[in-house]
Coordinates of C-alpha atoms and ligand atoms in Angstrom, one line a residue:
M1 CA -47.3 -38.6 86.3
K2 CA -45.8 -38.6 89.7
R3 CA -42.0 -38.2 89.8
Q4 CA -40.5 -40.8 91.5
V5 CA -37.4 -41.1 93.8
V6 CA -36.0 -43.6 96.2
V7 CA -35.2 -42.9 99.5
A8 CA -32.0 -44.5 100.5
T9 CA -32.6 -46.6 103.8
G10 CA -33.9 -50.0 105.1
N11 CA -35.8 -48.2 107.5
S12 CA -39.8 -47.8 106.8
H13 CA -40.0 -44.8 109.9
K14 CA -37.8 -42.6 107.8
V15 CA -39.6 -42.9 104.2
Q16 CA -43.0 -42.6 106.0
E17 CA -41.8 -39.4 107.8
L18 CA -40.2 -37.7 104.8
S19 CA -43.3 -38.7 103.1
D20 CA -45.6 -36.9 105.7
L21 CA -43.4 -34.1 105.4
F22 CA -43.5 -34.0 101.4
A23 CA -47.2 -34.2 101.9
R24 CA -47.5 -31.5 104.6
E25 CA -45.7 -28.9 102.5
G26 CA -47.7 -29.4 99.5
L27 CA -44.9 -31.5 97.5
T28 CA -47.4 -34.2 96.1
D29 CA -45.9 -35.0 92.7
I30 CA -43.3 -36.8 93.8
E31 CA -43.5 -40.4 95.2
L32 CA -41.6 -41.5 97.4
L33 CA -40.2 -45.2 96.8
P34 CA -38.8 -47.0 99.6
M35 CA -35.1 -48.7 98.2
S36 CA -36.6 -52.0 99.0
Q37 CA -39.1 -51.9 96.7
V38 CA -36.6 -50.7 93.6
I39 CA -33.6 -52.7 94.5
G40 CA -34.2 -54.9 97.6
P41 CA -31.8 -55.2 100.5
L42 CA -28.0 -53.5 99.9
K43 CA -25.1 -53.5 102.1
I44 CA -23.5 -50.3 102.5
E45 CA -20.9 -49.7 104.7
E46 CA -21.2 -46.3 106.2
D47 CA -17.7 -45.3 106.9
G48 CA -17.5 -41.6 106.1
L49 CA -15.9 -39.1 108.9
T50 CA -18.6 -36.7 108.6
F51 CA -22.7 -37.0 107.9
A52 CA -22.4 -35.6 104.2
E53 CA -20.2 -37.9 103.4
N54 CA -22.3 -40.9 105.0
A55 CA -25.2 -39.7 103.3
L56 CA -23.4 -39.3 100.2
I57 CA -22.2 -43.1 100.1
K58 CA -25.8 -44.2 100.7
A59 CA -27.0 -42.2 98.0
R60 CA -24.5 -43.2 95.4
A61 CA -24.9 -46.4 96.2
V62 CA -28.7 -46.6 95.6
Y63 CA -28.3 -44.1 92.5
E64 CA -25.7 -46.5 90.9
S65 CA -27.8 -49.5 91.5
C66 CA -31.5 -48.3 90.0
M67 CA -30.2 -44.9 88.4
L68 CA -32.9 -43.0 89.4
P69 CA -33.2 -39.8 91.8
T70 CA -31.9 -40.9 94.9
I71 CA -32.3 -39.1 98.5
A72 CA -30.4 -40.5 101.3
D73 CA -30.0 -39.0 104.9
D74 CA -27.4 -39.5 107.8
S75 CA -28.1 -38.1 111.5
G76 CA -26.8 -37.7 114.7
L77 CA -26.1 -36.3 118.0
C78 CA -23.1 -34.3 118.4
I79 CA -22.2 -33.2 122.5
D80 CA -19.9 -30.5 123.6
V81 CA -18.2 -32.0 126.1
L82 CA -17.7 -34.9 124.1
E83 CA -15.8 -33.3 121.5
G84 CA -18.6 -33.7 119.3
Q85 CA -19.5 -37.5 119.9
P86 CA -21.1 -39.8 119.3
G87 CA -21.6 -37.8 116.4
V88 CA -21.6 -40.1 113.2
R89 CA -21.0 -42.8 115.3
S90 CA -24.4 -42.2 117.0
A91 CA -26.3 -45.4 115.9
R92 CA -23.6 -47.8 117.2
F93 CA -22.3 -45.5 119.5
G94 CA -22.7 -48.4 122.2
G95 CA -21.3 -51.1 120.1
P96 CA -22.1 -52.6 116.7
Q97 CA -25.2 -54.1 117.7
A98 CA -26.1 -51.5 120.8
T99 CA -29.9 -50.9 121.1
D100 CA -31.3 -47.0 121.2
S101 CA -31.1 -47.6 125.0
D102 CA -27.7 -49.1 125.1
N103 CA -26.1 -46.0 123.5
R104 CA -28.2 -44.0 125.6
D105 CA -25.9 -45.6 128.5
A106 CA -23.3 -45.2 126.6
V107 CA -23.5 -41.5 126.3
R108 CA -24.6 -41.4 130.3
R109 CA -21.2 -42.9 130.6
A110 CA -19.2 -40.9 129.1
M111 CA -21.0 -37.9 130.4
I112 CA -20.2 -39.2 134.3
Q113 CA -16.8 -40.2 133.3
H114 CA -16.3 -36.3 131.9
G115 CA -18.3 -35.1 135.2
S116 CA -21.1 -33.6 133.7
S117 CA -24.6 -34.1 133.8
D118 CA -25.6 -32.0 131.0
S119 CA -23.9 -30.2 127.9
A120 CA -24.8 -28.2 125.3
A121 CA -25.6 -30.4 122.0
R122 CA -27.1 -30.4 118.8
F123 CA -28.7 -33.1 116.4
V124 CA -27.3 -32.8 112.7
C125 CA -29.2 -34.0 109.9
V126 CA -27.6 -34.2 106.4
L127 CA -30.0 -34.9 103.4
C128 CA -28.2 -36.0 100.0
Y129 CA -30.0 -35.8 96.4
I130 CA -28.4 -37.7 93.5
D131 CA -29.9 -37.7 90.0
Q132 CA -28.5 -37.7 86.5
Y133 CA -27.2 -34.1 86.5
R134 CA -26.8 -32.8 90.1
T135 CA -25.6 -33.9 93.8
F136 CA -26.7 -31.3 96.3
F137 CA -27.0 -31.6 100.2
T138 CA -29.3 -29.7 102.6
I139 CA -28.7 -29.6 106.3
G140 CA -30.8 -29.5 108.9
E141 CA -29.6 -29.0 113.0
S142 CA -31.3 -28.4 116.2
A143 CA -29.4 -27.2 119.4
G144 CA -30.0 -27.7 122.7
K145 CA -28.7 -30.0 125.8
V146 CA -28.2 -33.3 126.6
V147 CA -29.1 -34.2 130.3
V148 CA -27.9 -37.5 131.8
D149 CA -31.8 -38.5 132.9
D150 CA -33.6 -39.8 130.3
Q151 CA -36.8 -37.6 130.8
G152 CA -39.9 -38.9 128.8
S153 CA -40.5 -42.3 127.0
G154 CA -41.8 -41.1 123.3
G155 CA -40.0 -40.9 119.8
F156 CA -36.2 -42.7 119.4
G157 CA -32.7 -43.0 119.9
Y158 CA -31.1 -40.2 121.9
D159 CA -35.0 -38.3 122.2
P160 CA -35.3 -38.7 125.9
M161 CA -31.5 -37.1 126.5
F162 CA -32.4 -34.0 124.2
I163 CA -33.9 -30.8 125.6
P164 CA -34.2 -28.4 122.3
D165 CA -33.4 -24.8 123.0
G166 CA -36.2 -22.9 124.3
F167 CA -38.4 -26.0 125.4
D168 CA -38.4 -27.5 128.8
L169 CA -39.6 -30.8 127.2
S170 CA -37.4 -33.4 125.9
Y171 CA -37.8 -34.8 122.2
A172 CA -39.9 -37.9 123.8
Q173 CA -42.1 -35.7 125.6
M174 CA -43.2 -34.0 122.5
S175 CA -46.1 -35.2 119.9
A176 CA -44.3 -36.5 116.8
E177 CA -45.7 -32.7 115.0
Q178 CA -44.4 -30.6 117.6
K179 CA -40.9 -32.2 116.9
N180 CA -41.1 -32.5 113.2
A181 CA -41.5 -28.4 113.1
I182 CA -38.0 -27.8 115.0
S183 CA -35.8 -30.9 114.4
H184 CA -32.7 -31.2 112.6
R185 CA -34.3 -33.7 110.3
G186 CA -37.5 -31.9 109.6
R187 CA -35.7 -28.5 108.8
A188 CA -32.9 -30.4 106.3
T189 CA -36.4 -31.7 104.7
S190 CA -37.9 -28.5 104.2
E191 CA -34.8 -27.2 102.8
M192 CA -35.1 -30.3 100.3
I193 CA -38.4 -29.7 99.4
A194 CA -37.6 -26.2 98.7
R195 CA -35.1 -27.2 95.9
L196 CA -36.8 -30.0 94.6
R197 CA -39.9 -27.5 94.0
D198 CA -37.1 -25.7 92.1
I199 CA -35.9 -28.6 89.7
E200 CA -37.7 -30.3 87.3
L201 CA -36.2 -33.9 88.3
G202 CA -33.8 -35.6 85.6
T203 CA -35.5 -33.5 83.0
S204 CA -32.9 -30.5 82.8
S205 CA -29.2 -30.0 83.2
A206 CA -29.8 -27.2 85.5
N207 CA -32.4 -24.9 86.7
A208 CA -32.4 -21.1 86.5
H209 CA -31.0 -20.8 89.9
E210 CA -27.6 -23.3 89.4
L211 CA -24.8 -23.1 88.1
S212 CA -24.6 -25.3 84.8
R213 CA -22.1 -28.2 84.7
A214 CA -20.6 -26.3 82.0
D215 CA -19.9 -23.1 84.2
L216 CA -17.8 -25.6 86.4
Y217 CA -15.7 -27.2 83.6
A218 CA -15.2 -23.5 82.7
A219 CA -14.0 -22.6 85.9
S220 CA -12.0 -25.5 86.0
A221 CA -10.2 -24.9 82.7
A222 CA -10.0 -21.2 83.5
A223 CA -8.4 -22.2 87.0
V224 CA -5.4 -24.0 85.3
I225 CA -4.2 -21.4 82.5
G226 CA -4.8 -18.3 85.0
R227 CA -7.9 -16.6 83.3
Q228 CA -9.2 -15.1 86.2
D229 CA -11.8 -13.0 84.4
V230 CA -13.5 -16.4 83.7
V231 CA -13.1 -17.5 87.3
R232 CA -14.7 -14.5 88.4
A233 CA -17.3 -14.7 86.1
V234 CA -18.3 -17.8 87.5
A235 CA -18.0 -17.1 91.1
S236 CA -19.9 -14.3 90.7
R237 CA -23.2 -16.2 89.2
A238 CA -23.1 -18.5 92.1
A239 CA -26.4 -18.0 93.9
D240 CA -26.5 -19.4 97.2
E241 CA -23.9 -20.9 99.7
Y242 CA -24.7 -24.4 97.9
Q243 CA -23.6 -23.0 94.5
R244 CA -20.5 -21.3 95.9
S245 CA -19.2 -24.6 97.9
Q246 CA -19.7 -26.4 94.4
V247 CA -17.4 -23.4 93.2
R248 CA -14.7 -23.7 95.8
E249 CA -15.1 -27.4 95.5
T250 CA -14.1 -27.7 91.6
L251 CA -11.4 -25.1 92.1
L252 CA -9.5 -27.1 95.3
Q253 CA -9.1 -29.8 93.2
T254 CA -7.3 -28.0 90.6
Y255 CA -4.2 -28.3 92.2
L256 CA -3.3 -31.8 91.3
F257 CA -3.3 -30.7 88.1
A258 CA -1.8 -27.5 87.6
G259 CA 0.1 -27.1 91.1
F260 CA -0.6 -24.8 94.2
P261 CA 0.3 -21.6 92.6
A262 CA -2.7 -21.9 90.3
A263 CA -5.2 -23.3 92.2
L264 CA -4.4 -20.5 95.2
D265 CA -4.6 -17.6 92.8
A266 CA -8.1 -19.0 91.6
L267 CA -9.2 -19.6 94.9
A268 CA -8.3 -16.0 95.9
T269 CA -10.1 -14.8 92.6
A270 CA -13.3 -16.7 93.9
H271 CA -12.6 -15.6 97.5
E272 CA -13.1 -11.8 96.5
V273 CA -16.6 -12.5 94.9
M274 CA -18.0 -15.1 97.3
G275 CA -16.2 -15.3 100.4
N276 CA -15.1 -17.6 101.9
R277 CA -17.8 -19.6 104.6
M278 CA -16.6 -22.8 105.7
T279 CA -19.3 -25.4 104.9
I280 CA -19.2 -28.6 106.9
D281 CA -17.1 -30.4 104.6
E282 CA -15.0 -28.2 103.5
L283 CA -12.3 -29.2 106.4
E284 CA -12.1 -33.2 106.6
P285 CA -10.2 -34.7 109.1
F286 CA -6.9 -36.0 108.0
D287 CA -7.3 -39.8 108.0
A288 CA -4.0 -41.7 105.6
M289 CA -5.8 -44.8 106.0
L290 CA -9.4 -44.0 104.7
F291 CA -8.1 -41.8 102.2
Q292 CA -5.8 -44.8 101.0
R293 CA -8.9 -47.0 100.9
R294 CA -11.5 -44.4 99.6
G295 CA -8.1 -43.6 96.8
E296 CA -7.8 -47.2 95.7
E297 CA -11.8 -48.2 95.4
L298 CA -12.3 -44.7 93.3
C299 CA -9.4 -45.4 90.8
R300 CA -11.0 -48.9 90.4
K301 CA -14.2 -47.4 89.7
I302 CA -12.7 -45.3 87.2
Y303 CA -10.0 -47.2 85.5
G304 CA -11.6 -50.7 85.8
R305 CA -9.7 -53.3 84.2
V306 CA -6.5 -51.4 83.7
Y307 CA -5.9 -50.2 87.1
E308 CA -3.9 -52.7 88.2
R309 CA -1.7 -52.3 85.0
M310 CA -1.5 -48.6 85.9
M311 CA -0.5 -48.9 89.0
E312 CA 2.3 -51.3 88.5
R313 CA 3.6 -48.7 85.8
F314 CA 3.5 -45.9 88.1
E315 CA 4.9 -48.0 90.7
A316 CA 8.2 -48.5 88.4
I317 CA 8.5 -44.7 87.7
S318 CA 8.1 -43.4 91.3
P319 CA 6.4 -45.6 94.8
S320 CA 6.4 -42.2 96.4
M321 CA 4.2 -40.5 93.4
R322 CA 1.9 -43.5 93.3
S323 CA 1.4 -43.2 96.8
W324 CA 0.6 -39.9 96.8
M325 CA -1.2 -40.0 93.7
I326 CA -3.9 -43.0 95.3
I327 CA -3.6 -41.0 98.7
E328 CA -3.5 -37.5 98.1
G329 CA -5.2 -37.4 94.9
Y330 CA -8.0 -40.0 94.9
G331 CA -8.3 -40.5 98.6
K332 CA -8.4 -37.0 100.0
T333 CA -9.3 -34.9 97.3
L334 CA -11.3 -36.4 94.7
S335 CA -13.5 -38.4 97.1
R336 CA -14.7 -35.3 98.6
P337 CA -18.4 -34.9 98.5
G338 CA -19.6 -31.7 97.2
L339 CA -19.0 -32.5 93.3
S340 CA -20.4 -36.1 92.0
T341 CA -17.4 -38.4 90.2
L342 CA -18.9 -37.7 86.9
E343 CA -18.5 -34.0 87.6
R344 CA -14.9 -34.3 88.9
E345 CA -13.7 -35.8 85.8
L346 CA -15.4 -34.0 83.3
C347 CA -13.5 -30.7 85.3
I348 CA -10.1 -33.0 85.0
V349 CA -10.9 -34.0 81.4
C350 CA -11.5 -30.0 80.6
M351 CA -8.1 -29.2 82.3
L352 CA -6.1 -31.6 80.8
A353 CA -7.0 -30.6 77.4
V354 CA -6.1 -27.0 78.0
L355 CA -2.9 -27.8 79.3
G356 CA -2.4 -30.2 76.2
R357 CA -1.3 -33.2 78.4
T358 CA -2.4 -36.2 75.9
T359 CA -1.4 -39.0 78.1
Q360 CA -3.1 -37.8 81.3
L361 CA -6.2 -36.8 79.3
Y362 CA -6.5 -40.0 77.0
S363 CA -6.9 -41.5 81.0
H364 CA -9.4 -39.4 82.2
V365 CA -11.7 -39.5 79.1
R366 CA -11.9 -43.2 79.4
G367 CA -12.4 -42.4 83.2
A368 CA -15.3 -40.2 82.8
I369 CA -16.8 -42.4 80.2
A370 CA -16.6 -45.0 82.8
V371 CA -18.3 -43.5 85.0
G372 CA -21.4 -42.5 83.0
A373 CA -20.0 -39.6 80.7
T374 CA -22.0 -39.6 77.4
M375 CA -20.7 -37.9 74.1
H376 CA -23.1 -35.1 74.9
D377 CA -20.8 -34.3 77.9
I378 CA -17.9 -34.6 76.2
A379 CA -19.1 -32.5 73.5
E380 CA -20.0 -29.7 76.5
C381 CA -16.4 -30.2 77.5
M382 CA -15.1 -29.3 73.8
D383 CA -17.4 -26.2 73.8
V384 CA -15.9 -24.7 77.0
V385 CA -12.4 -25.5 75.8
V386 CA -12.6 -24.1 72.5
E387 CA -13.8 -21.4 73.7
L388 CA -11.3 -20.8 76.7
S389 CA -8.3 -22.3 74.6
G390 CA -8.9 -22.4 71.0
R391 CA -9.0 -24.8 68.4
Q392 CA -5.7 -27.0 69.7
A393 CA -7.0 -27.9 72.6
Y394 CA -10.7 -28.9 71.0
E395 CA -8.9 -30.9 68.8
L396 CA -6.9 -32.7 71.4
L397 CA -10.0 -33.7 73.0
K398 CA -11.9 -34.7 70.2
S399 CA -9.6 -36.8 68.7
T400 CA -9.1 -38.8 72.3
Y401 CA -12.9 -39.4 72.1
L402 CA -12.9 -40.7 69.3
S403 CA -10.1 -42.9 69.7
I404 CA -11.8 -44.3 72.8
R405 CA -15.4 -44.2 71.2
P406 CA -15.3 -44.3 67.3
I407 CA -18.2 -43.1 66.1
D408 CA -19.5 -45.4 62.7
Ligands
IMP1 P1 -28.7 -42.7 111.2 O1 -29.3 -41.1 110.5 O2 -30.2 -43.4 110.5 O3 -27.7 -43.4 110.4 O4 -28.8 -43.0 112.7 C1 -28.4 -42.1 113.4 C2 -28.8 -42.3 114.5 O5 -28.4 -40.9 115.2 C3 -29.9 -43.1 114.9 O6 -29.8 -44.2 115.5 C4 -30.4 -42.2 116.6 O7 -29.5 -42.9 117.6 C5 -29.4 -40.9 116.2 N1 -30.4 -40.1 115.5 C6 -30.6 -39.5 114.4 N2 -31.7 -38.3 114.5 C7 -32.1 -38.7 116.0 C8 -33.7 -38.3 116.2 O8 -34.2 -37.6 115.5 N3 -33.9 -38.1 117.7 C9 -33.2 -39.1 118.4 N4 -31.7 -39.8 117.7 C10 -31.7 -39.7 116.7

């Protein structure tokens, strides 16, 4: 039977384009389903600051509605003289209802205002894949230059203004085949196909080349108790840039639970083993309003009905701590792309168990369950915790889980 993957887009051209690329690369055991066929139209607010964040927002929204493996994409044009604009705003650079031609006019105006008739630029496409076990991104870039005068009339979007490096033709003057072979979307898709070939979708918790979730739990718990040997062992198993970024992402969030010194030590250990190449999403621009909104949203998702009561309690104890928790904790740190909410919650559960933080552990075990943790997931955390920290932490996690989900 073919494995089904939902494509999180309302645009049937994208589904067709992806299907063509999948077929061309011989990946015929996957059936791509347009989201309209699975859950109908879904209004998704694409308010991320990066392509990866927008792709993640779309993939998560669709995955959470249908619980089927999902791919989403986000793409756009980044122009050097416009300091990376239109970037994530490519589809609406000329206004909320802008057509492709309005968007090109807006770019033309901005470049002319800047005194440039051409500029180095690149198209970027990020694809995000989510299933029950993993979230990952692939990225494709295509470098070239943007010219203010349209050349050719094929393609769509900014195609007539973009001349890829090594060619005298714009994308709008190329055949679809020719463009796909060098385009950002073509490249991101080829990498996605390579990753999908490797995994048995939704049937195994990890493939041979991937770090297991338990590795991430172990790195988290080890970081907060200073077990650099374990951090080093996990970091050395990271086999590619994606896995290395998962380890960094895991260690970054530990500062919320054990402070900067412990997190820095663990990051330094990982750095010795795997280096520190910045990935596209490691530096997010600081936007307190966005973090506030994202934080509240994530907190509500995790804590559900308890959210309001919890906030009142924090407000009474310390209003400053309450807003740091939302903005810094949930909005800035725990909403970052790179790890799913479930992965983050389970890492947190392991950290709190080894730290013996009873109250917070209770909240986060509940939180993990609210975002989909199963008994099996908690058992996996218990295995990590007992190995790293012994019986007491294990019993604490077990009794906390049973107080929430008694087994009859
Ligand atoms: P989205 O990925 O559907 O959000 O669209 C991003 C926007 O970037 C599109 O509306 C286009 O304006 C632009 N864009 C992305 N990829 C291409 C391309 O291959 N050619 C031309 N424009 C593109």
